[in-house]
Amino acid sequence: MSMKAPGKRHRGAALIVAAVVLWCFNNPATISSATDPTLDHFECYWITHNKTNIVVSLVSRFESSTATLAKAKRLCLPADQNGEDPSAPTHPEHLVSYLLRGVVDTTKFESVHVNVNNEFGTFGVQIVRSNFLLVPSSASLSSPPPPLSSSTLDTFECYAVKVGPRLLDGHVMIEDELGTHQEVIRKVHLLCVPVDENGGGVVNPAAALMCFKTKLPELLGPVFANNQFGSQTFQQLRHQTDLCVPSTIS
């Protein structure tokens, strides 16, 4: 069965919706400057998984685009940092990071400079390009889990950034489902912002995650996840790559 291409009216409506969402992300009167107190720290691990081919429509504070989810690359576990939230490792909401390919802007993307604030300081970063999509998921180390029964965690679009030659040497104690370990925070890797995916809306436009490079050898598996794209099995869960911390953008 053939399908007609969208008419001018439908394309115009889509552009209006994208413009309204972008305005809400960037209008100071609509966004609180406070960090979301319900947003966890996340410890992210490399995973081994088959390729995917899922097309999504995305609207973030930086751009409106379509992209293809090419492959699941990381599994991010809720984590307690330095004893700040001992209950975090038991929280049900995890994040699966998908590599974005074929990103096509429906509104012009402009590389902008923003200041990002979090517990490690203030970072001036230049937004370069969209790289990953963080999708709320359930996860289990023992068996395939059911989908999340309810979630207030946004989907996040992660951007590669340029930052001045500022290397950190901060030692933090992390506890997640895999145990407790100390790691060294090296440098800024990604800035992740809430994104309206396929018209699903955004819970907290002011929330953000800044991800820092880390490394601590680990090797185990398999691990199981479930999200809007179905049940998935990752054959390996390898060393940590990032610690993502709640942040605000100004």
Tab-separated table of C-alpha atoms in Angstrom:
chain	number	residue	atom	x	y	z
A	1	MET	CA	0.000	0.000	0.000
A	2	SER	CA	1.424	3.391	-0.992
A	3	MET	CA	1.436	6.273	1.432
A	4	LYS	CA	1.093	9.912	0.456
A	5	ALA	CA	3.891	12.269	1.384
A	6	PRO	CA	2.963	14.744	4.139
A	7	GLY	CA	1.319	17.885	2.810
A	8	LYS	CA	2.440	21.432	3.437
A	9	ARG	CA	-0.078	21.794	6.266
A	10	HIS	CA	1.340	18.774	8.126
A	11	ARG	CA	4.941	19.865	7.578
A	12	GLY	CA	4.052	23.340	8.800
A	13	ALA	CA	2.383	21.953	11.922
A	14	ALA	CA	5.442	19.817	12.681
A	15	LEU	CA	7.722	22.844	12.374
A	16	ILE	CA	5.467	24.869	14.685
A	17	VAL	CA	5.533	22.098	17.319
A	18	ALA	CA	9.332	21.885	17.082
A	19	ALA	CA	9.634	25.664	17.416
A	20	VAL	CA	7.384	25.702	20.501
A	21	VAL	CA	9.380	22.917	22.181
A	22	LEU	CA	12.673	24.674	21.420
A	23	TRP	CA	11.287	27.938	22.855
A	24	CYS	CA	10.249	26.157	26.071
A	25	PHE	CA	13.760	24.717	26.445
A	26	ASN	CA	15.393	28.115	26.046
A	27	ASN	CA	12.954	30.614	27.581
A	28	PRO	CA	14.190	31.404	31.116
A	29	ALA	CA	10.664	32.089	32.350
A	30	THR	CA	9.678	28.475	31.722
A	31	ILE	CA	12.734	26.699	33.144
A	32	SER	CA	13.865	26.460	36.742
A	33	SER	CA	17.592	26.939	37.296
A	34	ALA	CA	17.700	24.390	40.147
A	35	THR	CA	19.201	20.939	39.631
A	36	ASP	CA	16.534	18.219	39.614
A	37	PRO	CA	16.820	16.656	43.104
A	38	THR	CA	15.371	13.379	41.789
A	39	LEU	CA	18.032	12.932	39.092
A	40	ASP	CA	20.546	10.224	39.957
A	41	HIS	CA	24.233	9.943	39.252
A	42	PHE	CA	24.830	7.239	36.637
A	43	GLU	CA	27.836	4.948	36.208
A	44	CYS	CA	28.098	3.908	32.555
A	45	TYR	CA	29.666	0.684	31.257
A	46	TRP	CA	30.537	-0.439	27.746
A	47	ILE	CA	28.250	-3.199	26.469
A	48	THR	CA	28.339	-5.623	23.550
A	49	HIS	CA	25.146	-5.696	21.515
A	50	ASN	CA	23.863	-6.265	17.985
A	51	LYS	CA	23.161	-3.386	15.637
A	52	THR	CA	19.766	-1.703	15.614
A	53	ASN	CA	18.039	0.389	12.960
A	54	ILE	CA	15.425	2.563	14.669
A	55	VAL	CA	14.552	6.017	13.322
A	56	VAL	CA	13.553	8.645	15.893
A	57	SER	CA	12.454	12.279	15.828
A	58	LEU	CA	14.242	14.462	18.402
A	59	VAL	CA	13.745	17.998	19.738
A	60	SER	CA	16.270	19.256	22.315
A	61	ARG	CA	17.210	22.727	23.538
A	62	PHE	CA	19.925	22.823	20.845
A	63	GLU	CA	18.188	21.464	17.731
A	64	SER	CA	15.354	19.568	16.103
A	65	SER	CA	16.395	16.507	14.086
A	66	THR	CA	15.782	12.960	12.945
A	67	ALA	CA	18.347	10.229	13.536
A	68	THR	CA	18.869	6.467	13.476
A	69	LEU	CA	19.724	4.467	16.591
A	70	ALA	CA	22.589	2.396	15.218
A	71	LYS	CA	23.705	0.372	18.237
A	72	ALA	CA	23.425	0.141	22.019
A	73	LYS	CA	26.828	1.184	23.384
A	74	ARG	CA	26.554	1.701	27.157
A	75	LEU	CA	24.437	0.694	30.105
A	76	CYS	CA	24.249	3.325	32.848
A	77	LEU	CA	23.469	2.200	36.396
A	78	PRO	CA	22.062	4.522	39.100
A	79	ALA	CA	24.899	5.148	41.541
A	80	ASP	CA	25.630	6.525	44.979
A	81	GLN	CA	28.595	8.916	44.971
A	82	ASN	CA	30.495	9.439	48.217
A	83	GLY	CA	27.545	8.294	50.329
A	84	GLU	CA	25.270	11.117	49.140
A	85	ASP	CA	22.351	8.789	48.265
A	86	PRO	CA	22.773	5.241	49.641
A	87	SER	CA	19.449	4.160	48.108
A	88	ALA	CA	20.506	5.040	44.540
A	89	PRO	CA	21.800	1.545	43.579
A	90	THR	CA	18.302	0.146	44.225
A	91	HIS	CA	16.510	2.656	41.994
A	92	PRO	CA	14.731	0.951	39.066
A	93	GLU	CA	15.506	3.534	36.376
A	94	HIS	CA	18.617	2.796	34.312
A	95	LEU	CA	19.742	4.355	31.032
A	96	VAL	CA	20.758	2.575	27.824
A	97	SER	CA	22.962	4.677	25.538
A	98	TYR	CA	22.393	4.288	21.787
A	99	LEU	CA	24.789	5.544	19.128
A	100	LEU	CA	23.119	8.089	16.815
A	101	ARG	CA	23.807	7.933	13.074
A	102	GLY	CA	22.457	9.841	10.085
A	103	VAL	CA	21.435	12.881	12.123
A	104	VAL	CA	19.468	15.250	9.880
A	105	ASP	CA	18.562	18.661	11.307
A	106	THR	CA	15.019	19.902	10.714
A	107	THR	CA	16.013	23.181	12.354
A	108	LYS	CA	19.488	24.598	11.822
A	109	PHE	CA	22.007	23.419	14.404
A	110	GLU	CA	24.370	26.102	15.651
A	111	SER	CA	27.368	25.281	17.796
A	112	VAL	CA	26.875	27.331	20.956
A	113	HIS	CA	28.889	27.997	24.108
A	114	VAL	CA	27.230	27.244	27.452
A	115	ASN	CA	28.299	27.173	31.080
A	116	VAL	CA	27.596	23.971	32.991
A	117	ASN	CA	27.537	23.816	36.784
A	118	ASN	CA	27.821	20.724	38.966
A	119	GLU	CA	29.626	19.407	42.038
A	120	PHE	CA	32.975	19.371	40.201
A	121	GLY	CA	32.813	23.058	39.293
A	122	THR	CA	31.748	25.319	36.423
A	123	PHE	CA	32.696	24.301	32.894
A	124	GLY	CA	32.529	26.457	29.780
A	125	VAL	CA	31.838	24.091	26.869
A	126	GLN	CA	31.219	24.407	23.138
A	127	ILE	CA	28.454	22.143	21.831
A	128	VAL	CA	29.840	20.238	18.832
A	129	ARG	CA	27.468	17.488	17.659
A	130	SER	CA	24.856	14.978	18.757
A	131	ASN	CA	26.327	11.531	19.494
A	132	PHE	CA	24.124	9.396	21.747
A	133	LEU	CA	20.580	8.940	23.037
A	134	LEU	CA	20.086	7.875	26.680
A	135	VAL	CA	16.831	5.925	27.020
A	136	PRO	CA	15.176	5.125	30.395
A	137	SER	CA	15.231	1.342	30.863
A	138	SER	CA	14.825	-1.409	33.399
A	139	ALA	CA	17.838	-3.705	33.797
A	140	SER	CA	18.833	-6.899	35.579
A	141	LEU	CA	21.997	-8.956	36.005
A	142	SER	CA	20.047	-12.202	36.474
A	143	SER	CA	17.114	-12.414	34.039
A	144	PRO	CA	15.149	-10.329	31.508
A	145	PRO	CA	13.228	-7.674	33.493
A	146	PRO	CA	9.728	-6.345	32.816
A	147	PRO	CA	9.448	-2.799	31.429
A	148	LEU	CA	9.511	0.133	33.841
A	149	SER	CA	6.052	0.355	35.408
A	150	SER	CA	6.292	4.143	35.594
A	151	SER	CA	9.084	6.636	35.076
A	152	THR	CA	9.633	10.360	35.469
A	153	LEU	CA	13.126	10.110	33.975
A	154	ASP	CA	13.545	11.935	30.680
A	155	THR	CA	15.227	10.628	27.561
A	156	PHE	CA	18.518	12.523	27.064
A	157	GLU	CA	20.368	13.517	23.904
A	158	CYS	CA	24.126	13.579	24.469
A	159	TYR	CA	26.446	16.004	22.693
A	160	ALA	CA	30.183	15.901	22.162
A	161	VAL	CA	31.696	19.085	23.565
A	162	LYS	CA	34.885	21.091	23.380
A	163	VAL	CA	36.236	22.264	26.702
A	164	GLY	CA	39.427	24.054	27.672
A	165	PRO	CA	42.508	22.012	28.660
A	166	ARG	CA	41.132	21.253	32.089
A	167	LEU	CA	41.945	17.790	33.421
A	168	LEU	CA	40.437	16.741	36.712
A	169	ASP	CA	42.055	14.457	39.236
A	170	GLY	CA	39.125	13.949	41.540
A	171	HIS	CA	38.776	10.675	43.426
A	172	VAL	CA	35.216	9.565	44.171
A	173	MET	CA	33.725	6.507	45.848
A	174	ILE	CA	30.969	4.939	43.752
A	175	GLU	CA	28.451	2.281	44.719
A	176	ASP	CA	26.149	0.709	42.130
A	177	GLU	CA	24.599	-2.725	41.571
A	178	LEU	CA	28.036	-4.174	40.840
A	179	GLY	CA	29.565	-3.115	44.146
A	180	THR	CA	31.658	-0.313	45.625
A	181	HIS	CA	34.822	1.061	44.050
A	182	GLN	CA	36.973	4.166	43.932
A	183	GLU	CA	37.643	5.850	40.622
A	184	VAL	CA	39.374	8.902	39.209
A	185	ILE	CA	37.434	11.582	37.304
A	186	ARG	CA	39.576	12.616	34.335
A	187	LYS	CA	37.861	15.022	31.915
A	188	VAL	CA	34.546	16.158	30.462
A	189	HIS	CA	33.227	13.791	27.804
A	190	LEU	CA	29.564	14.562	27.014
A	191	LEU	CA	26.746	16.952	27.879
A	192	CYS	CA	23.321	15.280	27.901
A	193	VAL	CA	20.084	17.283	27.828
A	194	PRO	CA	16.411	16.225	27.961
A	195	VAL	CA	14.930	15.556	24.538
A	196	ASP	CA	11.399	15.243	23.216
A	197	GLU	CA	11.549	11.899	21.408
A	198	ASN	CA	8.815	11.148	18.867
A	199	GLY	CA	6.527	13.729	20.478
A	200	GLY	CA	6.656	12.090	23.919
A	201	GLY	CA	7.340	15.370	25.713
A	202	VAL	CA	9.856	16.328	28.413
A	203	VAL	CA	9.340	16.122	32.182
A	204	ASN	CA	12.082	18.520	33.318
A	205	PRO	CA	13.632	20.738	30.602
A	206	ALA	CA	16.121	22.173	33.121
A	207	ALA	CA	17.713	18.815	33.952
A	208	ALA	CA	21.086	17.871	32.482
A	209	LEU	CA	23.815	15.275	32.893
A	210	MET	CA	27.507	15.998	32.369
A	211	CYS	CA	29.504	12.828	31.758
A	212	PHE	CA	33.150	12.555	32.788
A	213	LYS	CA	35.686	10.039	31.494
A	214	THR	CA	36.653	7.367	34.003
A	215	LYS	CA	38.330	3.991	33.884
A	216	LEU	CA	38.285	1.009	36.198
A	217	PRO	CA	38.685	-2.496	34.676
A	218	GLU	CA	35.652	-4.748	34.879
A	219	LEU	CA	34.435	-7.683	32.797
A	220	LEU	CA	31.197	-9.554	33.363
A	221	GLY	CA	27.951	-10.482	31.686
A	222	PRO	CA	25.386	-11.070	30.396
A	223	VAL	CA	23.063	-8.264	31.483
A	224	PHE	CA	19.426	-7.759	30.513
A	225	ALA	CA	17.484	-4.570	29.744
A	226	ASN	CA	13.981	-3.564	28.717
A	227	ASN	CA	12.718	-0.238	27.332
A	228	GLN	CA	10.453	1.253	24.680
A	229	PHE	CA	12.459	-0.592	22.002
A	230	GLY	CA	11.884	-4.019	23.582
A	231	SER	CA	13.742	-6.592	25.663
A	232	GLN	CA	17.491	-6.778	25.005
A	233	THR	CA	20.391	-8.951	26.149
A	234	PHE	CA	23.921	-7.511	26.310
A	235	GLN	CA	26.593	-10.210	26.240
A	236	GLN	CA	29.322	-8.253	27.997
A	237	LEU	CA	29.446	-5.437	30.511
A	238	ARG	CA	32.952	-3.994	30.414
A	239	HIS	CA	34.945	-1.317	32.200
A	240	GLN	CA	33.406	1.986	33.211
A	241	THR	CA	33.625	4.730	30.618
A	242	ASP	CA	31.680	7.611	32.163
A	243	LEU	CA	30.284	8.975	35.384
A	244	CYS	CA	27.283	11.190	34.565
A	245	VAL	CA	26.371	13.751	37.230
A	246	PRO	CA	23.319	16.045	37.560
A	247	SER	CA	24.098	19.534	36.240
A	248	THR	CA	22.529	22.857	35.324
A	249	ILE	CA	23.141	24.881	32.162
A	250	SER	CA	23.366	28.657	31.964
